[in-house]
XYZ file of C-alpha atoms in Angstrom:
787
model
C 10.937 43.675 36.978
C 8.031 45.486 35.369
C 4.793 43.514 35.243
C 2.710 43.349 32.099
C 3.383 46.569 30.202
C 0.970 46.772 27.251
C 3.018 48.131 24.364
C 3.402 47.885 20.604
C 6.476 46.815 18.629
C 7.914 50.348 18.309
C 7.596 50.898 22.038
C 9.441 47.625 22.676
C 12.366 48.916 20.587
C 12.126 52.310 22.326
C 12.655 50.459 25.606
C 15.394 48.075 24.454
C 18.176 48.693 21.970
C 17.927 45.325 20.296
C 15.796 42.194 20.122
C 17.797 38.986 19.830
C 16.200 35.565 19.426
C 18.427 33.446 21.666
C 20.296 30.331 20.581
C 18.125 28.126 22.802
C 15.050 28.950 20.726
C 13.911 26.879 17.746
C 13.853 28.059 14.143
C 11.073 30.295 12.832
C 8.313 27.669 12.785
C 5.435 29.954 11.790
C 6.950 30.381 8.339
C 7.293 26.691 7.570
C 5.369 25.535 4.476
C 3.420 23.037 6.591
C 2.107 25.746 8.965
C -0.401 27.196 6.499
C -3.320 27.119 8.937
C -1.534 28.877 11.810
C 0.149 31.403 9.507
C -2.991 32.341 7.560
C -5.077 32.658 10.707
C -2.549 34.948 12.389
C -2.029 37.187 9.352
C -5.784 37.423 8.833
C -6.251 38.546 12.430
C -3.511 41.191 12.102
C -4.991 42.550 8.886
C -8.464 42.895 10.391
C -7.038 44.868 13.337
C -4.925 47.148 11.150
C -7.832 48.000 8.846
C -10.187 49.000 11.671
C -10.597 52.734 12.455
C -8.119 53.937 15.057
C -10.975 54.721 17.461
C -12.614 51.306 17.134
C -13.513 50.213 20.698
C -12.318 46.641 19.989
C -8.751 47.872 19.540
C -6.012 47.252 20.227
C -5.585 43.626 19.279
C -3.668 42.210 22.232
C -1.317 39.349 21.344
C -0.976 38.201 24.943
C 2.208 37.972 26.994
C 5.716 38.093 25.634
C 8.267 36.993 28.187
C 11.902 37.955 27.904
C 15.240 38.180 29.574
C 16.938 41.584 29.500
C 20.715 41.783 29.452
C 22.977 44.788 29.862
C 22.591 48.255 31.303
C 21.751 51.347 29.316
C 21.480 49.942 25.788
C 19.757 46.704 26.768
C 19.127 43.578 24.731
C 15.775 41.805 24.970
C 15.857 38.014 24.475
C 12.368 36.487 24.190
C 11.605 33.352 26.143
C 8.136 33.160 24.625
C 6.941 35.320 21.738
C 9.595 34.525 19.135
C 7.057 33.574 16.454
C 4.867 36.647 16.938
C 7.815 39.051 17.082
C 9.383 37.604 13.924
C 6.161 37.805 11.932
C 5.491 41.372 13.114
C 9.038 42.419 12.165
C 8.541 41.050 8.640
C 5.157 42.778 8.427
C 6.809 46.120 9.325
C 9.392 45.607 6.561
C 6.774 44.689 3.952
C 4.346 47.520 4.819
C 7.214 50.027 4.792
C 7.975 48.848 1.247
C 4.281 48.935 0.289
C 3.763 52.471 1.668
C 7.253 53.696 0.663
C 7.929 54.556 4.317
C 11.571 53.501 4.490
C 12.673 56.548 6.458
C 10.313 55.795 9.335
C 11.221 52.111 9.116
C 14.942 52.858 9.460
C 14.383 55.015 12.540
C 12.834 52.050 14.310
C 14.688 49.007 12.963
C 18.153 50.121 11.759
C 21.075 51.019 14.025
C 24.689 51.433 12.885
C 23.884 49.702 9.601
C 22.570 46.563 11.277
C 19.132 45.187 12.145
C 17.874 45.800 15.655
C 16.000 42.491 15.353
C 18.009 39.349 14.659
C 18.494 35.668 15.421
C 21.505 34.216 17.205
C 20.386 30.663 16.446
C 22.787 30.634 13.446
C 25.238 33.251 12.145
C 23.638 32.965 8.707
C 20.237 33.993 10.108
C 21.764 37.046 11.776
C 23.547 38.049 8.564
C 20.334 37.684 6.590
C 18.380 40.081 8.851
C 21.193 42.625 8.591
C 20.953 42.468 4.795
C 17.150 42.506 4.728
C 16.816 45.587 6.926
C 18.961 47.537 4.433
C 17.405 46.110 1.269
C 15.212 48.520 -0.735
C 13.470 46.820 -3.691
C 13.509 48.963 -6.834
C 9.999 47.836 -7.837
C 6.781 48.167 -5.878
C 5.054 45.078 -4.406
C 2.252 45.180 -6.985
C 4.790 44.448 -9.736
C 6.392 41.509 -7.924
C 4.726 38.065 -8.217
C 7.177 36.310 -5.878
C 8.817 38.224 -3.022
C 10.911 35.236 -1.950
C 12.229 34.856 -5.490
C 13.018 38.557 -5.687
C 15.122 38.418 -2.510
C 16.833 35.161 -3.462
C 17.961 36.804 -6.729
C 19.825 39.630 -4.960
C 23.653 39.660 -5.097
C 23.865 39.789 -1.293
C 21.846 36.549 -0.961
C 24.198 33.583 -0.431
C 23.343 30.259 -2.059
C 24.159 28.514 1.221
C 21.228 30.314 2.857
C 18.968 27.841 1.086
C 19.998 25.403 3.838
C 19.057 27.727 6.714
C 15.525 26.744 7.847
C 14.884 30.115 9.516
C 15.756 32.082 6.373
C 13.618 29.804 4.226
C 10.741 30.161 6.690
C 11.107 33.958 6.551
C 10.820 33.855 2.747
C 7.678 31.721 2.981
C 6.202 34.193 5.463
C 7.002 37.175 3.240
C 5.185 35.510 0.355
C 2.203 34.885 2.651
C 2.233 38.522 3.794
C 2.456 39.616 0.158
C -0.584 37.501 -0.737
C -2.572 38.912 2.188
C -1.540 42.617 2.214
C -0.521 43.511 -1.371
C -3.686 45.532 -1.969
C -3.563 47.371 1.383
C -2.742 51.061 1.896
C -1.361 53.211 4.740
C -1.081 50.387 7.259
C 2.565 50.970 8.187
C 1.661 54.117 10.128
C -0.991 52.156 12.026
C 1.635 49.613 13.056
C 3.850 52.360 14.516
C 1.059 54.408 16.146
C 1.690 54.309 19.898
C -1.084 56.799 20.786
C -3.903 54.646 19.360
C -2.144 51.304 18.769
C -3.706 48.681 16.533
C -1.629 45.744 17.795
C -0.052 45.334 21.222
C 1.263 42.677 23.575
C 1.878 42.358 27.289
C 5.599 42.613 27.939
C 7.254 40.902 30.899
C 10.964 41.741 30.833
C 13.240 40.060 33.368
C 16.268 42.295 33.922
C 19.616 40.521 34.077
C 17.892 37.276 34.930
C 19.958 35.147 32.565
C 18.626 32.735 30.018
C 18.874 29.257 31.528
C 17.327 26.157 29.937
C 15.303 25.637 33.104
C 13.815 29.117 32.923
C 12.978 28.655 29.237
C 11.189 25.385 29.889
C 9.198 26.745 32.816
C 8.178 29.974 31.106
C 7.440 28.454 27.696
C 4.977 26.024 29.267
C 2.683 29.019 29.733
C 1.108 31.158 27.082
C 1.736 28.679 24.249
C 0.160 29.563 20.903
C -2.839 27.499 19.946
C -2.173 24.249 18.126
C -3.670 23.661 14.696
C -6.322 21.433 16.258
C -7.243 24.030 18.876
C -7.653 26.586 16.110
C -9.744 24.099 14.156
C -11.953 23.403 17.155
C -12.455 27.095 17.933
C -13.425 27.965 14.370
C -15.602 24.881 13.964
C -17.501 25.838 17.117
C -18.185 29.228 15.519
C -19.636 27.496 12.456
C -21.815 25.336 14.697
C -23.717 28.400 15.871
C -25.659 28.331 12.599
C -26.128 24.555 12.432
C -28.821 22.199 13.719
C -30.977 25.125 14.775
C -33.776 24.091 17.111
C -32.102 20.799 18.085
C -31.457 20.418 21.780
C -28.817 18.134 23.282
C -28.989 17.026 26.889
C -25.946 16.635 29.089
C -26.005 16.100 32.843
C -29.627 17.195 33.038
C -28.922 20.433 31.183
C -29.879 21.395 27.635
C -27.441 22.784 25.072
C -27.366 23.773 21.435
C -25.018 21.948 19.070
C -22.100 24.367 19.469
C -22.074 24.291 23.255
C -22.752 20.546 23.378
C -19.833 19.662 21.098
C -17.506 22.067 22.907
C -18.284 20.403 26.228
C -18.089 16.853 24.878
C -14.729 17.487 23.207
C -13.276 18.497 26.543
C -14.851 15.661 28.567
C -16.238 12.305 27.400
C -14.935 12.474 23.842
C -11.504 13.472 25.130
C -11.530 10.403 27.398
C -12.296 8.220 24.379
C -9.293 9.595 22.486
C -6.891 9.602 25.442
C -5.630 6.083 24.714
C -4.774 7.197 21.186
C -2.672 10.187 22.223
C 0.889 10.765 21.132
C 3.121 9.309 23.831
C 5.695 12.021 23.278
C 3.429 15.048 23.665
C 0.388 13.491 25.366
C -1.724 15.211 22.717
C -4.554 13.484 20.889
C -5.033 16.261 18.333
C -4.057 14.098 15.359
C -6.359 11.295 16.497
C -9.309 13.714 16.585
C -8.413 15.170 13.193
C -8.068 11.717 11.644
C -11.556 10.794 12.834
C -12.889 14.107 11.522
C -11.425 13.229 8.136
C -13.042 9.769 8.166
C -16.411 11.213 9.215
C -16.202 13.806 6.448
C -15.562 10.964 3.974
C -18.694 9.032 4.905
C -21.009 12.018 5.334
C -20.628 13.386 1.790
C -23.703 13.203 -0.422
C -23.064 10.725 -3.291
C -25.585 12.596 -5.444
C -23.472 15.760 -5.335
C -21.405 16.732 -8.366
C -18.530 17.409 -5.940
C -18.671 13.952 -4.391
C -15.863 12.206 -6.255
C -13.595 15.239 -5.905
C -14.286 15.450 -2.183
C -13.566 11.747 -1.701
C -10.325 12.026 -3.627
C -9.143 15.061 -1.644
C -10.031 13.523 1.709
C -8.242 10.275 0.902
C -5.055 11.757 -0.491
C -2.139 13.528 1.108
C 0.108 12.718 4.021
C -0.783 15.837 6.002
C -4.095 16.132 7.782
C -6.587 18.546 6.192
C -6.692 21.909 7.953
C -9.679 23.957 8.982
C -9.253 25.933 5.772
C -9.567 22.699 3.781
C -12.679 21.586 5.652
C -14.293 25.005 5.503
C -13.523 25.846 1.873
C -14.864 22.504 0.629
C -17.986 22.626 2.793
C -17.101 19.432 4.676
C -18.196 20.824 8.063
C -21.871 20.787 7.153
C -24.829 19.523 9.178
C -24.421 15.998 7.803
C -20.875 15.967 9.181
C -21.925 17.358 12.541
C -24.874 14.991 13.007
C -22.747 11.978 12.057
C -19.913 13.062 14.355
C -22.197 13.513 17.361
C -23.945 10.211 16.738
C -20.747 8.195 16.354
C -18.739 9.676 19.213
C -21.661 9.598 21.636
C -22.380 5.982 20.643
C -18.753 4.978 21.104
C -18.240 6.680 24.469
C -18.200 3.982 27.122
C -17.250 3.829 30.762
C -13.795 5.132 31.716
C -12.971 6.096 28.149
C -13.485 2.583 26.772
C -14.964 2.178 23.308
C -18.559 0.998 23.540
C -19.081 -1.807 21.015
C -22.633 -2.007 19.703
C -22.472 -5.139 17.562
C -22.713 -8.617 19.148
C -19.302 -9.596 17.727
C -16.658 -8.477 15.248
C -17.471 -10.872 12.396
C -18.764 -8.266 9.985
C -17.339 -5.060 11.449
C -14.640 -4.894 14.114
C -15.539 -1.661 15.875
C -12.496 -1.569 18.157
C -9.966 -2.281 15.395
C -11.701 0.150 13.051
C -11.662 2.987 15.593
C -7.946 2.405 16.194
C -7.352 2.537 12.464
C -9.173 5.798 11.803
C -7.532 7.532 14.779
C -4.118 6.771 13.295
C -4.969 7.470 9.642
C -8.460 8.547 8.663
C -7.568 8.590 4.966
C -6.166 5.080 4.718
C -9.489 3.316 4.282
C -10.254 0.946 1.447
C -13.456 1.343 -0.517
C -14.887 -1.699 1.264
C -14.075 -0.223 4.684
C -15.656 3.095 3.751
C -18.823 1.352 2.575
C -18.965 -0.581 5.836
C -18.479 2.654 7.772
C -21.258 4.363 5.814
C -23.608 1.465 6.552
C -22.588 1.367 10.221
C -23.007 5.098 10.833
C -26.264 5.339 8.896
C -27.791 2.510 10.918
C -26.845 4.306 14.142
C -28.202 7.610 12.857
C -31.501 5.934 12.002
C -32.020 3.869 15.143
C -29.992 5.366 17.995
C -32.753 7.498 19.482
C -35.110 4.513 19.706
C -32.527 1.966 20.843
C -30.266 -0.337 18.845
C -31.549 -3.822 18.022
C -28.258 -5.743 18.082
C -29.626 -8.645 16.011
C -30.954 -6.342 13.268
C -27.698 -4.369 13.346
C -25.646 -7.551 12.925
C -27.838 -8.794 10.064
C -27.545 -5.430 8.337
C -23.748 -5.383 8.626
C -23.565 -9.007 7.406
C -25.426 -8.248 4.181
C -23.387 -5.078 3.544
C -20.111 -6.915 4.254
C -20.956 -9.763 1.889
C -21.962 -7.375 -0.885
C -19.087 -4.925 -0.491
C -16.172 -7.320 -0.039
C -17.266 -9.330 -3.078
C -17.715 -6.359 -5.401
C -14.799 -5.134 -7.509
C -13.846 -1.467 -7.138
C -11.732 -0.375 -10.075
C -12.842 3.269 -10.063
C -14.098 5.800 -7.556
C -17.451 5.838 -9.343
C -17.893 2.125 -8.499
C -17.591 3.146 -4.854
C -20.108 5.963 -5.309
C -22.689 3.533 -6.719
C -22.247 1.219 -3.751
C -22.765 4.109 -1.312
C -25.930 5.043 -3.178
C -26.983 1.397 -2.884
C -26.438 1.393 0.879
C -28.506 4.545 1.313
C -31.331 3.085 -0.770
C -31.492 0.081 1.586
C -31.800 2.115 4.802
C -35.587 1.877 4.964
C -35.216 -1.907 5.211
C -32.679 -2.050 8.051
C -35.244 -3.524 10.477
C -35.768 -6.565 8.248
C -32.997 -6.624 5.689
C -33.051 -10.424 5.329
C -36.752 -10.503 4.462
C -36.352 -7.688 1.985
C -33.382 -9.293 0.200
C -35.207 -12.642 0.066
C -38.358 -11.179 -1.476
C -37.166 -8.289 -3.673
C -36.741 -8.896 -7.384
C -33.541 -6.852 -7.273
C -32.882 -5.564 -3.781
C -30.209 -3.003 -4.644
C -27.896 -1.703 -7.352
C -24.262 -0.719 -7.046
C -22.950 -4.129 -6.034
C -21.965 -7.336 -7.827
C -25.086 -8.831 -9.387
C -23.718 -12.346 -8.831
C -23.259 -11.632 -5.131
C -26.684 -10.033 -4.860
C -28.282 -13.136 -6.388
C -26.320 -15.278 -3.937
C -27.522 -13.151 -1.004
C -31.082 -13.618 -2.180
C -30.732 -17.414 -2.308
C -29.093 -17.533 1.129
C -31.789 -15.287 2.633
C -34.500 -17.526 1.204
C -32.813 -20.650 2.594
C -32.323 -19.127 6.058
C -35.952 -18.064 6.249
C -37.239 -21.396 4.922
C -35.516 -23.824 7.326
C -33.678 -23.375 10.638
C -30.948 -25.804 9.630
C -29.500 -23.432 7.076
C -28.373 -20.584 9.319
C -25.474 -22.323 11.107
C -24.270 -23.945 7.868
C -24.292 -20.681 5.917
C -22.671 -18.775 8.785
C -19.893 -21.368 8.983
C -19.235 -21.305 5.248
C -19.301 -17.490 5.073
C -16.853 -17.180 7.957
C -14.143 -19.052 6.067
C -11.185 -16.684 5.809
C -10.779 -17.103 2.056
C -14.411 -17.272 0.966
C -15.247 -13.992 2.772
C -18.994 -14.409 2.575
C -18.981 -15.616 -1.036
C -20.204 -19.228 -1.100
C -22.201 -19.302 -4.335
C -19.958 -22.094 -5.605
C -21.249 -24.354 -2.801
C -24.845 -23.569 -3.723
C -23.965 -24.359 -7.338
C -22.056 -27.592 -6.602
C -24.924 -28.937 -4.475
C -27.489 -28.044 -7.201
C -29.255 -25.652 -4.830
C -28.905 -22.809 -7.336
C -30.621 -24.899 -10.011
C -33.389 -25.881 -7.598
C -33.931 -22.247 -6.531
C -34.478 -21.284 -10.158
C -37.394 -23.763 -10.254
C -39.073 -22.903 -6.957
C -38.379 -20.868 -3.839
C -36.977 -22.788 -0.823
C -40.062 -21.915 1.237
C -42.044 -24.366 -0.926
C -39.654 -27.315 -0.447
C -40.528 -30.056 1.997
C -38.349 -30.715 5.033
C -36.688 -33.826 3.583
C -35.493 -31.848 0.577
C -33.905 -29.252 2.862
C -32.222 -31.980 4.901
C -30.846 -33.696 1.782
C -29.508 -30.440 0.392
C -27.954 -29.618 3.764
C -26.188 -32.986 3.787
C -24.711 -32.263 0.348
C -23.804 -28.748 1.442
C -21.895 -30.129 4.442
C -20.002 -32.586 2.221
C -18.983 -29.948 -0.295
C -18.075 -27.466 2.449
C -15.776 -30.101 3.980
C -14.093 -30.582 0.593
C -13.750 -26.820 0.166
C -12.216 -26.520 3.646
C -9.750 -29.260 2.723
C -8.806 -27.422 -0.460
C -8.628 -23.874 0.927
C -7.220 -22.314 4.075
C -7.852 -18.715 5.104
C -4.890 -17.687 2.918
C -5.893 -19.611 -0.178
C -5.091 -22.977 -1.704
C -3.858 -25.644 0.720
C -1.339 -27.584 -1.330
C -0.849 -31.202 -0.134
C 2.402 -31.214 -2.122
C 3.487 -31.491 -5.758
C 0.700 -29.154 -6.866
C -1.834 -31.963 -6.664
C -4.920 -29.736 -6.791
C -3.763 -27.952 -9.965
C -2.745 -31.187 -11.691
C -5.975 -32.958 -10.705
C -8.007 -30.067 -12.126
C -6.018 -30.199 -15.353
C -7.000 -33.864 -15.590
C -10.568 -32.720 -16.194
C -9.827 -29.750 -18.436
C -8.149 -26.390 -18.917
C -8.996 -24.417 -15.769
C -6.423 -21.625 -16.323
C -7.718 -18.041 -16.283
C -6.496 -15.056 -18.327
C -4.071 -12.654 -16.665
C -3.340 -9.857 -19.101
C -1.574 -11.449 -22.089
C -0.776 -14.515 -19.994
C -2.683 -17.457 -18.602
C -2.511 -18.356 -14.944
C -2.481 -21.536 -12.888
C -4.135 -19.155 -10.341
C -2.804 -17.389 -7.263
C -4.214 -16.818 -3.792
C -4.255 -12.996 -3.792
C -7.913 -12.032 -4.108
C -6.992 -8.730 -5.752
C -5.393 -10.485 -8.724
C -7.239 -10.909 -12.003
C -6.573 -14.671 -12.012
C -7.091 -15.868 -8.443
C -8.680 -18.917 -6.893
C -11.257 -16.514 -5.460
C -12.158 -15.440 -9.005
C -12.602 -19.081 -10.033
C -14.868 -19.727 -7.035
C -16.945 -16.652 -7.874
C -17.648 -17.933 -11.389
C -17.622 -14.325 -12.588
C -17.208 -14.206 -16.348
C -17.164 -16.847 -19.044
C -13.728 -18.252 -18.248
C -14.208 -18.439 -14.481
C -17.594 -20.129 -14.871
C -16.214 -22.939 -17.046
C -13.218 -23.329 -14.711
C -15.546 -23.539 -11.709
C -17.481 -26.282 -13.511
C -14.235 -28.284 -13.671
C -13.821 -27.892 -9.915
C -17.397 -29.057 -9.469
C -16.548 -32.202 -11.482
C -13.426 -32.750 -9.393
C -15.398 -32.429 -6.130
C -17.874 -35.023 -7.418
C -14.960 -37.474 -7.651
C -13.747 -36.881 -4.084
C -14.828 -37.924 -0.622
C -14.009 -36.501 2.772
C -13.590 -39.971 4.230
C -10.306 -40.892 2.484
C -6.834 -39.380 2.368
C -7.072 -36.382 0.044
C -3.543 -36.601 -1.392
C -4.064 -40.262 -2.266
C -7.374 -39.513 -4.013
C -5.795 -36.723 -6.048
C -2.895 -38.978 -7.021
C -5.317 -41.599 -8.296
C -7.041 -38.999 -10.481
C -3.695 -37.734 -11.793
C -2.383 -41.214 -12.541
C -5.585 -42.215 -14.332
C -5.307 -39.482 -16.940
C -5.550 -40.529 -20.581
C -6.451 -39.059 -23.963
C -6.046 -35.387 -23.005
C -4.345 -32.374 -24.580
C -0.609 -32.831 -24.842
C 0.186 -29.627 -22.949
C -2.045 -30.594 -20.018
C -0.523 -34.053 -19.949
C 2.952 -32.505 -19.909
C 2.138 -30.290 -16.908
C 0.342 -33.083 -15.042
C 3.375 -35.354 -15.409
C 5.886 -32.628 -14.559
C 4.940 -30.672 -11.401
C 8.274 -28.812 -11.665
C 6.571 -26.654 -14.299
C 4.768 -24.795 -11.517
C 8.017 -24.415 -9.592
C 9.533 -22.691 -12.605
C 6.502 -20.396 -13.002
C 7.129 -18.371 -9.856
C 4.053 -16.225 -10.484
C 2.085 -19.175 -11.865
C 1.998 -17.691 -15.380
C 2.521 -19.075 -18.854
C 2.055 -17.525 -22.269
C 0.769 -19.059 -25.498
C 2.421 -17.324 -28.435
C 3.310 -18.273 -32.010
C 2.208 -21.856 -31.449
C 4.482 -22.277 -28.420
C 3.694 -22.496 -24.729
C 6.200 -20.536 -22.656
C 6.712 -20.865 -18.905
C 7.377 -17.449 -17.338
C 9.677 -16.942 -14.369
C 7.889 -13.677 -13.684
C 5.265 -12.054 -15.894
C 6.866 -10.932 -19.178
C 8.835 -12.416 -22.047
C 11.745 -10.058 -21.404
C 12.295 -12.008 -18.205
C 13.586 -15.575 -18.081
C 11.231 -18.054 -19.750
C 11.292 -21.694 -20.828
C 9.365 -23.708 -23.435
C 6.937 -26.210 -21.937
C 7.765 -29.446 -23.774
C 11.539 -29.050 -23.809
C 11.479 -28.122 -20.122
C 9.422 -31.218 -19.225
C 11.807 -33.434 -21.215
C 14.762 -31.813 -19.474
C 13.278 -32.464 -16.017
C 12.813 -36.138 -16.949
C 16.445 -36.338 -17.999
C 17.602 -34.717 -14.748
C 15.288 -36.656 -12.461
C 16.554 -40.074 -13.503
C 13.387 -41.132 -15.297
C 15.458 -41.127 -18.487
C 18.974 -40.916 -17.125
C 21.690 -40.568 -19.771
C 25.099 -42.044 -19.111
C 27.172 -40.217 -21.718
C 25.337 -36.925 -22.244
C 25.147 -34.136 -19.649
C 21.899 -32.093 -19.737
C 21.371 -28.398 -18.963
C 18.431 -26.099 -19.720
C 18.910 -22.731 -21.397
C 16.137 -20.265 -20.573
C 16.109 -17.036 -22.594
C 15.179 -13.436 -21.835
C 14.198 -12.130 -25.258
C 11.536 -12.781 -27.886
C 13.818 -13.646 -30.812
C 15.569 -16.649 -29.222
C 14.015 -19.965 -28.304
C 14.699 -21.853 -25.058
C 16.345 -25.261 -25.478
C 17.975 -28.266 -23.832
C 21.755 -28.433 -24.109
C 23.454 -31.838 -24.077
C 27.221 -32.099 -24.064
C 29.713 -34.963 -24.369
C 33.438 -35.481 -25.141
C 33.306 -39.256 -25.022
C 34.391 -39.678 -28.664
C 37.508 -37.609 -28.205
C 35.792 -34.576 -29.651
C 33.355 -32.100 -28.026
C 29.734 -32.674 -28.996
C 27.124 -29.963 -28.357
C 23.510 -31.028 -28.722
C 20.662 -28.486 -28.707
C 17.028 -29.639 -28.513
C 14.286 -27.122 -29.273
C 10.560 -27.448 -29.893
C 8.904 -26.790 -33.228
C 5.177 -27.495 -33.402
C 4.571 -31.177 -32.600
C 8.201 -32.221 -32.796
C 11.601 -31.554 -31.361
C 14.432 -30.312 -33.532
C 17.860 -31.642 -32.582
C 20.938 -29.729 -33.718
C 24.434 -31.116 -33.104
C 27.593 -29.111 -33.415
C 30.861 -31.092 -33.660
C 34.229 -30.862 -35.410
C 34.557 -32.788 -38.683
C 35.268 -36.360 -37.721
C 34.576 -39.589 -39.593
C 33.555 -41.529 -36.510
C 31.122 -38.829 -35.385
C 29.665 -38.461 -38.874
C 29.050 -42.199 -39.154
C 27.446 -42.344 -35.711
C 25.092 -39.450 -36.423
C 24.186 -40.797 -39.855
C 23.085 -44.055 -38.229
C 20.925 -41.949 -35.872
C 19.172 -40.316 -38.843
C 20.972 -36.949 -38.774
C 21.582 -34.973 -41.908
C 24.441 -32.649 -42.600
C 23.403 -29.031 -41.969
C 25.102 -25.680 -42.457
C 26.589 -25.646 -38.962
C 26.651 -29.321 -38.064
C 23.928 -31.955 -38.038
C 20.161 -31.701 -37.772
C 17.210 -34.003 -37.245
C 13.519 -33.675 -36.353
C 12.161 -36.041 -33.687
C 8.519 -36.697 -32.884
C 7.801 -35.638 -29.271
C 6.365 -39.035 -28.404
C 9.557 -40.835 -29.465
C 12.045 -38.261 -28.197
C 12.993 -40.224 -25.104
C 13.708 -43.401 -27.093
C 15.723 -41.367 -29.578
C 17.864 -39.845 -26.826
C 18.409 -43.269 -25.250
C 19.607 -44.636 -28.593
C 21.850 -41.619 -29.141
C 23.291 -41.983 -25.657
C 23.912 -45.713 -26.178
C 25.577 -45.019 -29.562
C 27.904 -42.464 -27.997
C 28.610 -44.790 -25.087
C 29.445 -47.704 -27.419
C 32.276 -45.674 -28.926
């Protein structure tokens, strides 16, 4: 066994007749489309070495050890244990440069024997066949005239369509395109590859004669000399960039001083590594992805919102399944001093004892540090706008105060204000997010006393909901004016559905009106106490009405029906109108009503205020709501219909109805091309089915429709008279239209004439006032029954 011969590729083939990648090896991974970083870095390194003068003292470029098993005597066969990726790429580079320099004769002397390739794969027969074809292929055009090398090869008659399914062949084609992109403009590099006297590229060869290629040997040998992972490459190249960053800044570690590059290198291998250890991949025990995910999140929050590239950078960092590579970070300028300073500050602040995350806030009410760190280690791009704004505020506070010590109370107050503003601001576009980030940065000078600033400033900040900002001002003034307000406001804000937005309580208790007259600091104590008593009462009612998930329904849609007793509280939802849903992201949600944002929500919130004024926390809520519902009189007919027929909301699965062409349609889903019913006919039908107006001779069914040219209707059927009667009841304006289809029969004709029907083209027809429809149907049923 020879130890560590330093040779180039030609010398390897001088020593051994053939190179065969053994079956135990994986496919050619370096050519995979996803391996852009590793591939580009390796090819760039090879090109630099090949272009240096032959007598350059830095040459040769040594590619480290290549281990292999040697089989046979005389004409031996070398089977790499480790080095497959490097050998494959170098083989393809020889083929390409021979084409580029028209040096096929020299290429054949080295790589062709008996019409077959001296380098091949035994992983699959197709891979072996491909290398035999490639080594003999001589393109008729020069590389400069070929835009796509892979396409050129795939178009050759010797290229089998089935090879598209061979991952090694496809990886080879990707690599050839990458080589083409990197070397197309080069000249005379093939000779440098072959030069054994002054080699440009070498490796240390360990060949194990007749050792045999066992799985055990492969595993043991391949555990050494592994190529760098993408993260290790990233870290190495980032550390090079750090040499020109934060010049003059000194970082202390263990009593020793370091510049930024050395400090980060040491921390990544010690304390920071301990922090990420719990987030490693259980299969590989690597935490590379966790580090890269955090890098991505830090890059997101350290971009300058004033930059013209800001929105593009945010979009790129948030999109894509694959983690950004070093090339991505470097080419977009994301590894700047802002990134580095933020990274050091955050990771040093988070590093606790024994690799535990150090939590700097008193509790997790406004920012859950532990949960957030877990989230960004698993996916640094999957952050909502609100989470990114919180993270900006969190990191900026640490950057500002860490060197002088963190005031936990001030930190908590800061995160509370940012949370309330961010979570209650709508983000429909990336530019909305940018404005909020600018707002956060403008507030940084007030982090020591954010509550005082918000209470006193005319307009503390831009970039957030103006309604929420006004609410924050009122709450800050109340908290600073009287000690009794803090626990009440904290309790209300912590409600899982209100999420810090409690302006409706300030409105319902008339505090908002009072604040517009004079600031709370000027009120006497008794006025504060009285307002606090009203606040407690209304908060109790709100807690009875809403759980953390949304509306708490005591059954039969009592809250909705009670609200309708006072007026039309429905909100627009596209072309529809909504009874409201719990999802806070929806256009027509209970949260939107509580916010009072917009003309419709404000008037709807006023109805809720009126309802609350009629309720008490001391009596059964369902009973109180029933009394309101039952006491309804002199209201719009459509509201009365819904109030008296809670099944309407059962039908409207998404709580939507549509007003169109003078009709009110109940939607099963959200569009008219889905099943829909007509309000008044549906309510009449439910009465007929529920027994309120039970018919003895007529059987009722409801016919919903799924188009816009048909109208929903009630169908009544009966064969009591010896003939089949079909009754259809539809709505037309303020009356029902009843159409009856029946065979010609004297008895039927006489009966229907007595009921006021007239002969129509296809039977009998009559209009019935909605208010008398039930009496009419009772009389019709009795007439049928009498016969």
